[in-house]
Coordinates of C-alpha atoms in Angstrom, one line a residue:
Chain A
M1 CA 0.0 0.0 0.0
V2 CA 2.6 2.5 1.1
I3 CA 4.9 1.3 -1.7
G4 CA 2.1 1.9 -4.2
V5 CA 1.6 5.4 -3.0
I6 CA 5.3 6.2 -3.3
T7 CA 5.4 4.8 -6.9
L8 CA 2.3 6.7 -8.0
T9 CA 3.6 9.9 -6.5
F10 CA 7.0 9.5 -8.1
V11 CA 5.6 8.8 -11.5
L12 CA 3.1 11.6 -11.4
L13 CA 5.6 14.1 -10.2
R14 CA 8.1 13.3 -12.9
L15 CA 5.5 13.3 -15.6
A16 CA 4.5 16.8 -14.7
P17 CA 5.7 19.8 -16.6
G18 CA 7.7 22.4 -14.7
D19 CA 11.3 22.0 -13.8
P20 CA 12.3 22.6 -10.2
A21 CA 15.8 23.7 -11.3
E22 CA 14.3 26.5 -13.4
R23 CA 12.1 27.5 -10.5
L24 CA 15.0 27.6 -8.1
L25 CA 17.3 29.7 -10.3
G26 CA 14.6 32.0 -11.9
P27 CA 14.2 33.0 -15.5
T28 CA 17.7 34.5 -15.9
A29 CA 19.6 31.2 -15.4
T30 CA 21.8 30.0 -18.2
A31 CA 21.8 26.5 -19.6
A32 CA 25.0 25.6 -17.9
Q33 CA 23.8 26.8 -14.5
L34 CA 20.6 24.7 -15.0
A35 CA 22.6 21.6 -15.8
V36 CA 24.7 22.0 -12.7
V37 CA 21.7 22.3 -10.5
R38 CA 19.9 19.4 -12.2
H39 CA 23.0 17.4 -11.6
S40 CA 23.2 18.2 -7.9
L41 CA 19.5 17.4 -7.5
E42 CA 20.1 14.2 -9.4
L43 CA 17.4 15.1 -11.9
D44 CA 19.6 14.2 -14.8
R45 CA 19.8 10.5 -13.9
P46 CA 17.5 7.9 -15.5
L47 CA 14.1 7.6 -13.8
P48 CA 14.5 4.0 -12.5
A49 CA 17.8 5.1 -10.9
Q50 CA 16.2 8.1 -9.3
Y51 CA 13.4 6.0 -8.0
G52 CA 15.7 3.3 -6.6
H53 CA 17.9 5.8 -5.0
W54 CA 15.0 7.6 -3.3
L55 CA 13.5 4.3 -2.0
A56 CA 16.9 3.1 -0.6
S57 CA 17.6 6.4 1.2
A58 CA 14.0 6.7 2.4
A59 CA 14.2 3.3 4.0
R60 CA 17.2 4.6 5.9
G61 CA 15.1 7.6 7.0
N62 CA 16.8 10.0 4.6
F63 CA 14.2 11.8 2.5
G64 CA 16.6 14.2 0.8
T65 CA 16.7 18.0 1.0
S66 CA 13.9 20.4 0.3
I67 CA 14.5 22.2 -3.0
A68 CA 12.7 25.3 -1.8
T69 CA 14.0 25.7 1.7
G70 CA 17.2 23.7 1.7
Q71 CA 16.2 21.9 4.9
P72 CA 16.4 18.1 5.3
V73 CA 12.9 16.8 4.4
G74 CA 13.1 14.2 7.1
R75 CA 13.5 16.8 9.8
M76 CA 10.7 19.0 8.4
L77 CA 8.3 16.0 8.5
A78 CA 9.5 14.7 11.8
R79 CA 8.5 18.1 13.3
A80 CA 5.2 18.1 11.4
W81 CA 3.6 14.7 11.9
P82 CA 3.1 14.8 15.7
A83 CA 1.1 18.1 15.2
T84 CA -1.1 16.4 12.6
V85 CA -1.7 13.3 14.7
R86 CA -2.5 15.4 17.7
L87 CA -5.1 17.5 15.8
V88 CA -6.6 14.6 13.8
G89 CA -6.6 12.1 16.8
I90 CA -8.2 14.4 19.3
S91 CA -10.8 15.6 16.8
L92 CA -11.6 12.0 15.7
I93 CA -12.3 11.1 19.3
L94 CA -14.3 14.2 20.1
S95 CA -16.3 14.1 16.9
Y96 CA -17.2 10.4 17.4
L97 CA -18.1 10.9 21.1
L98 CA -20.3 13.8 20.2
G99 CA -21.7 12.0 17.2
V100 CA -22.6 8.9 19.2
V101 CA -24.4 11.0 21.8
L102 CA -26.3 13.1 19.2
G103 CA -27.1 10.0 17.0
A104 CA -28.3 8.1 20.1
I105 CA -30.5 11.0 21.2
Q106 CA -32.0 11.1 17.6
A107 CA -32.6 7.4 17.4
H108 CA -34.2 7.3 20.8
H109 CA -36.6 10.1 19.9
G110 CA -36.9 8.9 16.2
G111 CA -39.4 10.8 14.1
T112 CA -40.0 13.6 16.7
S113 CA -39.1 17.3 16.3
T114 CA -35.9 16.8 18.3
D115 CA -34.8 14.2 15.7
T116 CA -35.7 16.5 12.8
A117 CA -33.9 19.5 14.3
L118 CA -30.7 17.5 15.0
S119 CA -30.9 16.0 11.6
V120 CA -31.0 19.4 10.0
A121 CA -28.1 20.5 12.1
S122 CA -25.9 17.5 11.3
V123 CA -26.6 17.7 7.5
T124 CA -25.7 21.4 7.6
L125 CA -22.4 20.7 9.3
L126 CA -21.8 18.0 6.8
A127 CA -22.3 20.5 3.9
M128 CA -20.0 23.1 5.4
P129 CA -16.5 23.5 3.9
G130 CA -13.9 23.3 6.6
Y131 CA -11.9 26.3 5.4
W132 CA -15.0 28.5 5.4
L133 CA -16.2 27.3 8.8
G134 CA -12.7 28.0 10.1
L135 CA -12.7 31.5 8.7
M136 CA -16.1 32.2 10.3
L137 CA -14.8 30.9 13.7
V138 CA -11.7 33.1 13.3
M139 CA -14.0 36.1 12.6
L140 CA -16.1 35.5 15.7
F141 CA -13.5 34.4 18.3
T142 CA -10.4 36.2 17.1
Y143 CA -11.6 39.4 15.6
E144 CA -15.0 40.1 17.3
L145 CA -14.5 38.6 20.7
R146 CA -10.7 38.6 20.8
W147 CA -10.7 35.4 22.8
L148 CA -8.5 33.0 20.9
P149 CA -5.5 33.1 18.6
A150 CA -6.0 32.1 15.0
F151 CA -2.6 31.1 13.7
G152 CA 0.1 28.5 14.6
A153 CA 0.4 26.0 17.4
A154 CA 2.1 28.3 20.0
G155 CA 2.5 32.0 20.7
L156 CA 5.7 33.8 19.8
D157 CA 6.6 34.1 23.5
A158 CA 5.8 30.4 24.3
D159 CA 9.4 29.4 24.9
F160 CA 9.7 32.0 27.7
L161 CA 6.6 31.1 29.6
P162 CA 6.5 28.9 32.7
P163 CA 5.3 25.3 31.9
G164 CA 1.7 25.9 33.1
A165 CA 1.3 28.9 31.0
Q166 CA 2.8 27.1 28.1
L167 CA 0.2 24.4 28.3
V168 CA -2.6 27.1 28.4
D169 CA -1.0 28.8 25.4
A170 CA -0.9 25.5 23.4
L171 CA -4.5 24.7 24.3
R172 CA -5.7 28.1 23.2
H173 CA -3.9 27.7 19.9
L174 CA -5.4 24.2 19.5
A175 CA -9.0 25.4 20.2
L176 CA -10.0 26.8 16.9
P177 CA -8.5 24.3 14.5
L178 CA -9.8 21.5 16.7
A179 CA -13.3 23.0 16.9
T180 CA -13.4 23.4 13.1
L181 CA -12.3 19.8 12.3
T182 CA -14.5 18.3 15.0
L183 CA -17.6 20.2 13.9
I184 CA -17.2 19.0 10.3
G185 CA -16.8 15.4 11.6
V186 CA -19.8 15.4 14.0
G187 CA -22.4 15.7 11.3
G188 CA -21.3 12.6 9.4
A189 CA -20.8 10.6 12.6
A190 CA -24.2 11.5 14.1
R191 CA -26.0 10.7 10.8
F192 CA -24.3 7.3 10.7
V193 CA -24.9 6.4 14.3
R194 CA -28.6 7.3 14.0
G195 CA -28.9 5.1 10.9
A196 CA -27.1 2.2 12.5
M197 CA -29.2 2.4 15.7
L198 CA -32.4 2.5 13.8
D199 CA -31.3 -0.6 11.9
V200 CA -30.6 -2.4 15.1
A201 CA -33.8 -1.2 16.7
G202 CA -35.8 -3.0 14.1
Q203 CA -34.3 -6.4 15.0
P204 CA -36.2 -9.1 16.9
F205 CA -34.0 -9.2 19.9
V206 CA -34.9 -5.6 20.6
L207 CA -38.5 -6.4 20.5
V208 CA -37.9 -9.3 22.9
A209 CA -36.1 -7.0 25.3
R210 CA -39.0 -4.6 25.2
A211 CA -41.5 -7.5 25.6
K212 CA -39.6 -8.5 28.8
G213 CA -40.6 -5.2 30.2
I214 CA -37.2 -3.5 30.2
G215 CA -37.5 0.3 30.1
T216 CA -37.1 2.1 26.8
R217 CA -34.0 4.1 28.0
Q218 CA -32.3 0.9 29.1
V219 CA -33.1 -0.9 25.8
T220 CA -31.7 2.0 23.9
R221 CA -28.5 2.1 25.9
R222 CA -27.8 -1.5 26.6
H223 CA -29.2 -3.3 23.6
V224 CA -29.4 -0.9 20.7
L225 CA -26.4 1.4 21.2
R226 CA -23.9 -1.4 22.0
N227 CA -24.8 -3.4 18.9
A228 CA -24.8 -0.3 16.7
L229 CA -21.3 0.6 17.8
V230 CA -19.7 -2.2 15.7
P231 CA -20.4 -0.6 12.3
V232 CA -19.6 2.8 13.8
V233 CA -16.1 1.7 14.9
T234 CA -15.6 0.2 11.4
L235 CA -16.6 3.6 9.9
L236 CA -14.2 5.3 12.2
G237 CA -11.3 3.6 10.3
L238 CA -12.9 4.2 6.9
S239 CA -13.4 7.9 7.7
L240 CA -9.8 8.6 8.4
P241 CA -8.8 9.5 4.8
A242 CA -11.7 12.0 4.7
L243 CA -10.7 13.4 8.1
F244 CA -7.1 13.8 7.0
S245 CA -8.4 15.5 3.8
G246 CA -10.3 18.0 6.1
A247 CA -7.1 18.4 8.2
V248 CA -5.2 19.6 5.1
F249 CA -7.5 22.6 4.7
V250 CA -7.8 23.3 8.4
E251 CA -4.0 23.2 8.7
A252 CA -3.6 25.6 5.8
I253 CA -6.2 28.0 7.3
F254 CA -4.8 28.1 10.8
A255 CA -1.1 27.7 9.8
W256 CA -1.1 24.6 12.0
P257 CA 2.4 23.2 11.6
G258 CA 1.4 19.7 10.4
V259 CA 1.9 17.5 7.4
G260 CA -1.0 19.0 5.6
L261 CA 0.5 22.5 5.7
V262 CA 3.9 21.2 4.6
L263 CA 2.2 19.4 1.7
V264 CA 0.2 22.5 0.6
Q265 CA 3.3 24.7 0.7
A266 CA 5.4 22.1 -1.1
V267 CA 2.8 21.6 -3.8
Q268 CA 2.6 25.3 -4.4
A269 CA 6.4 25.5 -4.7
R270 CA 6.8 22.3 -6.7
D271 CA 9.1 21.0 -4.1
Y272 CA 9.4 17.4 -5.2
P273 CA 11.2 15.8 -2.4
V274 CA 8.9 17.3 0.2
V275 CA 5.7 16.4 -1.8
M276 CA 7.0 12.8 -2.1
A277 CA 7.7 12.5 1.6
A278 CA 4.6 14.3 2.8
T279 CA 2.4 12.1 0.6
T280 CA 4.2 9.0 1.9
V281 CA 3.8 10.1 5.5
S282 CA 0.1 10.8 5.1
A283 CA -0.4 7.4 3.5
M284 CA 1.5 5.8 6.4
L285 CA -0.6 7.7 9.0
V286 CA -3.8 6.6 7.3
V287 CA -2.7 2.9 7.2
A288 CA -1.7 3.0 10.8
G289 CA -5.0 4.5 11.7
N290 CA -6.9 1.8 9.8
L291 CA -4.9 -0.8 11.7
L292 CA -5.9 0.8 15.0
A293 CA -9.5 0.8 14.0
E294 CA -9.4 -2.9 13.2
L295 CA -8.0 -3.6 16.6
L296 CA -10.7 -1.5 18.1
V297 CA -13.4 -3.5 16.2
A298 CA -12.0 -6.7 17.6
W299 CA -12.2 -5.2 21.1
V300 CA -15.8 -3.9 20.7
D301 CA -17.1 -7.0 18.9
P302 CA -16.0 -10.4 20.4
R303 CA -17.2 -12.1 17.2
A304 CA -14.5 -10.4 15.1
R305 CA -11.6 -11.7 17.2
Chain B
M1 CA -44.8 7.5 -9.8
T2 CA -41.4 8.3 -8.6
P3 CA -41.4 12.1 -9.4
A4 CA -44.7 12.4 -7.5
R5 CA -43.3 10.3 -4.6
L6 CA -40.2 12.5 -4.6
W7 CA -42.2 15.7 -4.5
R8 CA -44.2 14.5 -1.5
D9 CA -41.0 14.5 0.4
G10 CA -40.4 17.9 2.1
R11 CA -36.6 17.5 1.9
A12 CA -36.8 17.0 -1.9
R13 CA -39.1 20.0 -2.4
I14 CA -36.8 22.4 -0.5
S15 CA -33.7 21.1 -2.1
L16 CA -35.1 21.2 -5.6
V17 CA -36.3 24.8 -5.1
V18 CA -32.8 25.8 -3.8
L19 CA -31.0 24.1 -6.7
A20 CA -33.4 25.5 -9.3
A21 CA -32.8 29.0 -7.9
A22 CA -29.1 28.5 -8.1
V23 CA -29.2 27.2 -11.6
L24 CA -31.5 30.0 -12.7
A25 CA -29.3 32.6 -11.1
A26 CA -26.2 31.1 -12.9
V27 CA -27.9 30.9 -16.3
L28 CA -29.5 34.3 -16.1
A29 CA -26.5 36.0 -14.5
P30 CA -26.2 38.7 -17.2
L31 CA -29.9 39.6 -16.6
L32 CA -29.7 39.6 -12.8
S33 CA -26.7 42.0 -12.7
S34 CA -25.6 44.8 -15.0
S35 CA -22.0 44.9 -14.0
D36 CA -19.0 42.8 -15.1
P37 CA -17.8 40.2 -12.5
A38 CA -14.1 41.0 -13.2
A39 CA -14.2 44.7 -13.9
Q40 CA -12.3 47.1 -11.6
L41 CA -13.3 50.7 -12.4
D42 CA -13.0 53.2 -9.5
V43 CA -11.3 50.9 -7.0
I44 CA -10.7 53.5 -4.3
G45 CA -14.2 55.0 -4.6
T46 CA -16.2 51.7 -4.6
R47 CA -14.2 49.2 -2.5
F48 CA -15.6 47.7 0.7
V49 CA -19.1 49.0 0.2
A50 CA -21.3 47.3 2.9
P51 CA -24.2 45.1 1.7
L52 CA -27.4 46.8 0.9
A53 CA -25.7 50.2 0.4
L54 CA -25.0 52.6 -2.4
D55 CA -21.4 53.4 -3.5
R56 CA -20.1 56.8 -4.3
H57 CA -21.6 56.7 -7.8
G58 CA -25.0 55.9 -6.5
V59 CA -24.8 52.2 -7.6
F60 CA -26.7 49.8 -5.3
H61 CA -24.8 46.7 -4.1
L62 CA -27.0 43.9 -2.7
L63 CA -24.1 42.0 -1.1
G64 CA -21.5 44.9 -1.0
T65 CA -18.2 45.0 -2.8
D66 CA -14.8 43.5 -2.3
R67 CA -11.4 45.2 -2.1
F68 CA -11.3 45.9 -5.8
G69 CA -14.8 47.5 -5.8
R70 CA -16.3 44.5 -7.6
D71 CA -19.9 43.7 -6.8
V72 CA -20.1 40.6 -4.6
W73 CA -23.6 39.6 -5.9
T74 CA -22.4 39.7 -9.5
R75 CA -19.4 37.6 -8.7
L76 CA -21.5 35.2 -6.7
I77 CA -23.9 34.4 -9.6
Y78 CA -21.1 34.3 -12.2
G79 CA -19.2 32.0 -9.8
A80 CA -22.2 29.8 -9.6
R81 CA -21.8 29.0 -13.3
I82 CA -18.4 27.6 -12.7
S83 CA -19.1 25.9 -9.4
L84 CA -22.3 24.2 -10.5
S85 CA -21.0 23.1 -13.9
V86 CA -17.7 21.8 -12.5
G87 CA -19.7 19.9 -9.8
V88 CA -22.2 18.3 -12.2
L89 CA -19.6 17.4 -14.8
A90 CA -17.1 15.9 -12.3
A91 CA -19.8 13.9 -10.5
G92 CA -21.3 12.7 -13.8
I93 CA -17.9 11.5 -15.1
S94 CA -17.0 9.8 -11.9
A95 CA -20.3 8.0 -11.8
A96 CA -19.8 6.8 -15.3
I97 CA -16.3 5.6 -14.6
G98 CA -17.4 4.0 -11.4
L99 CA -20.3 2.2 -13.2
L100 CA -17.9 0.9 -15.8
V101 CA -15.3 -0.3 -13.4
G102 CA -17.7 -1.8 -11.0
A103 CA -19.8 -3.6 -13.6
A104 CA -16.6 -5.0 -15.3
A105 CA -15.2 -6.2 -12.0
G106 CA -18.6 -7.8 -11.1
V107 CA -19.0 -9.7 -14.4
W108 CA -15.5 -10.7 -15.3
R109 CA -14.2 -12.4 -12.2
G110 CA -10.7 -13.6 -11.8
R111 CA -7.7 -11.6 -12.7
V112 CA -9.6 -8.6 -14.2
A113 CA -11.7 -8.2 -11.1
A114 CA -8.7 -8.6 -8.8
V115 CA -6.8 -5.8 -10.6
L116 CA -9.8 -3.4 -10.8
L117 CA -10.8 -3.9 -7.2
G118 CA -7.2 -3.6 -6.1
V119 CA -6.8 -0.3 -7.8
T120 CA -10.2 0.8 -6.4
D121 CA -9.3 -0.1 -2.8
F122 CA -5.9 1.5 -3.1
A123 CA -7.3 4.8 -4.3
L124 CA -10.1 4.6 -1.8
A125 CA -7.6 4.4 1.1
L126 CA -5.8 7.5 0.2
P127 CA -6.9 10.9 1.5
R128 CA -8.7 12.4 -1.5
V129 CA -7.3 15.9 -0.9
V130 CA -3.8 14.6 -1.0
L131 CA -4.4 13.0 -4.4
L132 CA -6.2 16.2 -5.6
L133 CA -3.3 18.4 -4.5
L134 CA -0.8 16.2 -6.2
L135 CA -2.7 16.1 -9.5
A136 CA -3.8 19.7 -9.4
A137 CA -0.3 20.9 -8.8
L138 CA 1.1 19.1 -11.8
W139 CA -0.5 21.1 -14.6
Q140 CA -1.5 24.7 -15.1
P141 CA -4.6 25.3 -12.9
S142 CA -7.9 25.7 -14.8
A143 CA -11.5 24.8 -14.5
V144 CA -11.0 21.9 -17.0
L145 CA -8.2 20.5 -14.9
V146 CA -10.4 20.7 -11.8
V147 CA -13.1 18.6 -13.5
V148 CA -10.6 16.0 -14.7
V149 CA -8.9 15.7 -11.3
L150 CA -12.2 15.5 -9.4
A151 CA -13.5 12.9 -11.8
A152 CA -10.3 10.9 -11.5
T153 CA -10.4 10.8 -7.7
G154 CA -14.2 10.4 -7.2
W155 CA -15.2 7.2 -9.0
M156 CA -14.0 4.7 -6.4
P157 CA -17.0 4.6 -4.0
V158 CA -19.3 4.2 -7.0
A159 CA -17.3 1.4 -8.4
R160 CA -17.4 -0.4 -5.0
L161 CA -21.1 0.1 -4.8
V162 CA -21.8 -1.1 -8.3
H163 CA -19.5 -4.1 -7.9
G164 CA -21.4 -5.2 -4.8
E165 CA -24.8 -4.8 -6.6
V166 CA -23.7 -6.6 -9.7
R167 CA -22.3 -9.5 -7.7
T168 CA -25.7 -10.0 -5.9
L169 CA -27.6 -9.6 -9.2
V170 CA -25.5 -12.1 -11.0
G171 CA -26.8 -14.9 -8.8
R172 CA -30.4 -13.9 -9.0
A173 CA -32.9 -16.1 -10.8
F174 CA -33.9 -13.6 -13.5
V175 CA -30.3 -13.3 -14.7
E176 CA -29.8 -17.1 -14.7
G177 CA -33.1 -17.3 -16.6
S178 CA -32.1 -14.9 -19.3
L179 CA -28.7 -16.7 -19.7
A180 CA -30.6 -20.0 -19.9
L181 CA -32.8 -18.5 -22.6
G182 CA -29.6 -18.0 -24.7
A183 CA -29.1 -14.2 -24.2
R184 CA -25.5 -13.1 -24.7
R185 CA -23.5 -12.0 -21.6
R186 CA -23.2 -8.5 -23.0
R187 CA -27.0 -8.2 -23.4
V188 CA -27.6 -9.6 -20.0
L189 CA -25.2 -7.1 -18.5
L190 CA -26.6 -4.0 -20.4
R191 CA -30.3 -4.9 -20.3
H192 CA -30.7 -6.6 -17.0
I193 CA -27.9 -5.9 -14.6
V194 CA -26.8 -2.3 -15.2
P195 CA -30.3 -0.9 -15.1
N196 CA -30.8 -2.5 -11.7
T197 CA -27.7 -0.9 -10.3
L198 CA -28.7 2.6 -11.4
T199 CA -30.6 3.5 -8.2
P200 CA -27.5 3.6 -5.9
V201 CA -25.5 5.2 -8.7
I202 CA -28.0 8.1 -9.0
V203 CA -28.1 8.6 -5.3
S204 CA -24.4 8.6 -4.9
A205 CA -24.1 11.0 -8.0
A206 CA -26.4 13.4 -6.3
L207 CA -24.2 13.3 -3.1
G208 CA -21.2 13.5 -5.4
V209 CA -22.2 16.8 -7.0
G210 CA -22.3 18.4 -3.6
N211 CA -18.9 16.9 -2.7
A212 CA -17.4 18.0 -6.0
I213 CA -18.6 21.6 -5.5
L214 CA -17.0 21.6 -2.1
L215 CA -13.7 20.3 -3.3
E216 CA -13.6 22.6 -6.4
A217 CA -14.1 25.5 -4.0
G218 CA -11.4 24.0 -1.8
L219 CA -8.9 23.7 -4.6
S220 CA -9.7 27.3 -5.8
F221 CA -9.3 28.4 -2.2
L222 CA -5.8 27.0 -2.2
G223 CA -5.1 28.7 -5.5
L224 CA -4.9 25.4 -7.4
G225 CA -8.3 25.7 -9.1
V226 CA -10.1 28.4 -11.0
Q227 CA -7.8 31.4 -11.3
P228 CA -8.7 35.0 -10.5
P229 CA -10.0 37.3 -11.8
A230 CA -12.6 34.7 -13.0
P231 CA -15.0 34.3 -10.1
S232 CA -15.5 31.0 -8.3
W233 CA -16.9 30.5 -4.9
G234 CA -13.6 29.1 -3.7
N235 CA -11.4 31.9 -4.8
M236 CA -13.9 34.4 -3.5
I237 CA -13.6 32.9 -0.1
A238 CA -9.9 33.0 -0.4
S239 CA -9.8 36.7 -1.3
G240 CA -12.4 37.4 1.4
R241 CA -10.0 35.8 3.9
D242 CA -7.6 38.7 3.5
T243 CA -10.3 41.3 4.3
L244 CA -12.0 39.4 7.0
V245 CA -11.7 42.3 9.4
N246 CA -13.0 45.2 7.4
A247 CA -15.3 43.4 4.9
P248 CA -16.5 40.0 6.4
W249 CA -19.3 39.8 3.8
V250 CA -16.9 39.1 1.0
A251 CA -16.0 35.7 2.5
A252 CA -19.4 35.1 4.1
A253 CA -21.6 35.4 1.0
P254 CA -20.0 32.6 -1.2
G255 CA -19.7 30.4 1.9
V256 CA -23.4 30.6 2.6
A257 CA -24.2 30.0 -1.1
L258 CA -21.8 26.9 -1.0
V259 CA -23.5 25.5 2.2
L260 CA -27.0 26.0 0.7
V261 CA -26.2 24.3 -2.6
V262 CA -24.3 21.4 -1.0
L263 CA -27.0 20.9 1.6
A264 CA -29.6 20.8 -1.2
C265 CA -27.5 18.1 -3.0
T266 CA -27.2 16.0 0.2
L267 CA -30.9 16.3 1.0
L268 CA -31.9 15.5 -2.6
G269 CA -29.7 12.4 -2.5
D270 CA -31.4 11.2 0.7
A271 CA -34.8 11.9 -0.6
L272 CA -34.0 10.2 -3.9
R273 CA -32.8 7.1 -2.1
D274 CA -36.0 6.8 -0.1
A275 CA -38.2 7.5 -3.2
L276 CA -36.4 5.1 -5.5
D277 CA -36.2 2.3 -2.9
P278 CA -39.6 0.7 -2.4
T279 CA -38.5 -1.1 0.7
R280 CA -37.7 2.0 2.6
G281 CA -40.3 4.2 4.4
P282 CA -40.5 7.9 3.6
R283 CA -38.2 8.6 6.6
G284 CA -36.3 5.4 6.4
A285 CA -33.4 4.4 8.5

């Protein structure tokens, strides 16, 4: 899977018009200068050789040097990926917790006005583009109320603050990106939980539980919700790529120093080594997340062990 | 039968009205506004006019003006042309590709199916935006490129869906019956199997239009889609981002339009699914 991503990215990037050497040197460069830069970037070697070389050094943790910034790509991404995992991980947990609660409330009151109102709310959230929701939150909380910072993961003075204040600063910076990403996720999760619970609620064993005289609340909580959680946890793994997609925009909006921001900037600068590495890292994160989700399914559902 | 059933659904009525209004506004854009969406005349005199106000020359601006003095309403309805057509085209093409791949993988088992499904699952597991960014960054940004890129990254769920449907249909009695009557495989596929898979394809295409519009705007927002000065909802939000403090309406207006249209697509998809599927109730699970 990861190898497939690497190969695809590599082929696509080299097929593309636009020469990083020309971009680096600008329009005034002479042919000789271009040749020297191409040679030093190893762009003049045959494609299979470039590919093999990249794979071999990537396996050793060396992703090359960024063409645009001159920094080692490995270090750029090593700094970036924990920020992305933090943002995506927390928002995944939060949006599913909220989604399960909202979906359960909806399924419990199926067909009533509460259900309809929450349905409208969740579909609206689902339709909202993350970058726009982010901007609106910035407008409200940063410009109007002046409560929360809108950019980056830490204030300029963070290094000089005592540890407690540093944590508060980090949390304040996390608030808006996290809220944006979570709000987008909640809609889909709630919709799915509601559907899964209504599916389970129609099954005979629920009827039996009711017939035994168990209270509606108890039936919803103990019988319906627990059984509906299995497909929900499966979806959690499947929704990771989409959530990561959302994170790319959210990181770009809030200048959150994660893989998504690195990727967007690298794509705009045609910085091949960084694009390659960032794509690889995002594929790896998604694969790792899917693995976690499968383990979680086995934990929730004894039949899947 | 079905249109009447669809119209009885409140969600469908609302979303069809919203979509019809958006399409009409896009088609009739030159009639609904007298100014040019890209013209910059008296920039200093007419920039940042608030919504529902007159500028210095006595011209009324329904949704205000942006930092170049361009009328936001005009740009919104001209942008609708791009957003809607990109969305519909991209979703249509991906549905067609998905139908083709899914049907092929469902009928020809063995190696063909394995390869097709392998490619589908591989592409499905990638974050779509990462793929989009990669593809969009390779060539000169344009509306056509956005359609191609969105279509190329959007067909996988449809293929999976169609594949599953085809596999269950192949074992059904009416398919075996027509094969037993001597019908060719191709005829069975085109006349009996594909029409029966169309319901989920139509539903997912309706949802896909909304998604494609969102992603088009996203790409344009990042500067990789429709290029300014041509208006698109995405690049309008992007330009409004810089003037969030003194002219919040520039970013707010296209965002609201985007949410309304995508919401309408989603609701229409839901309503279509319920109306086309006789086993589901009107408010089915």
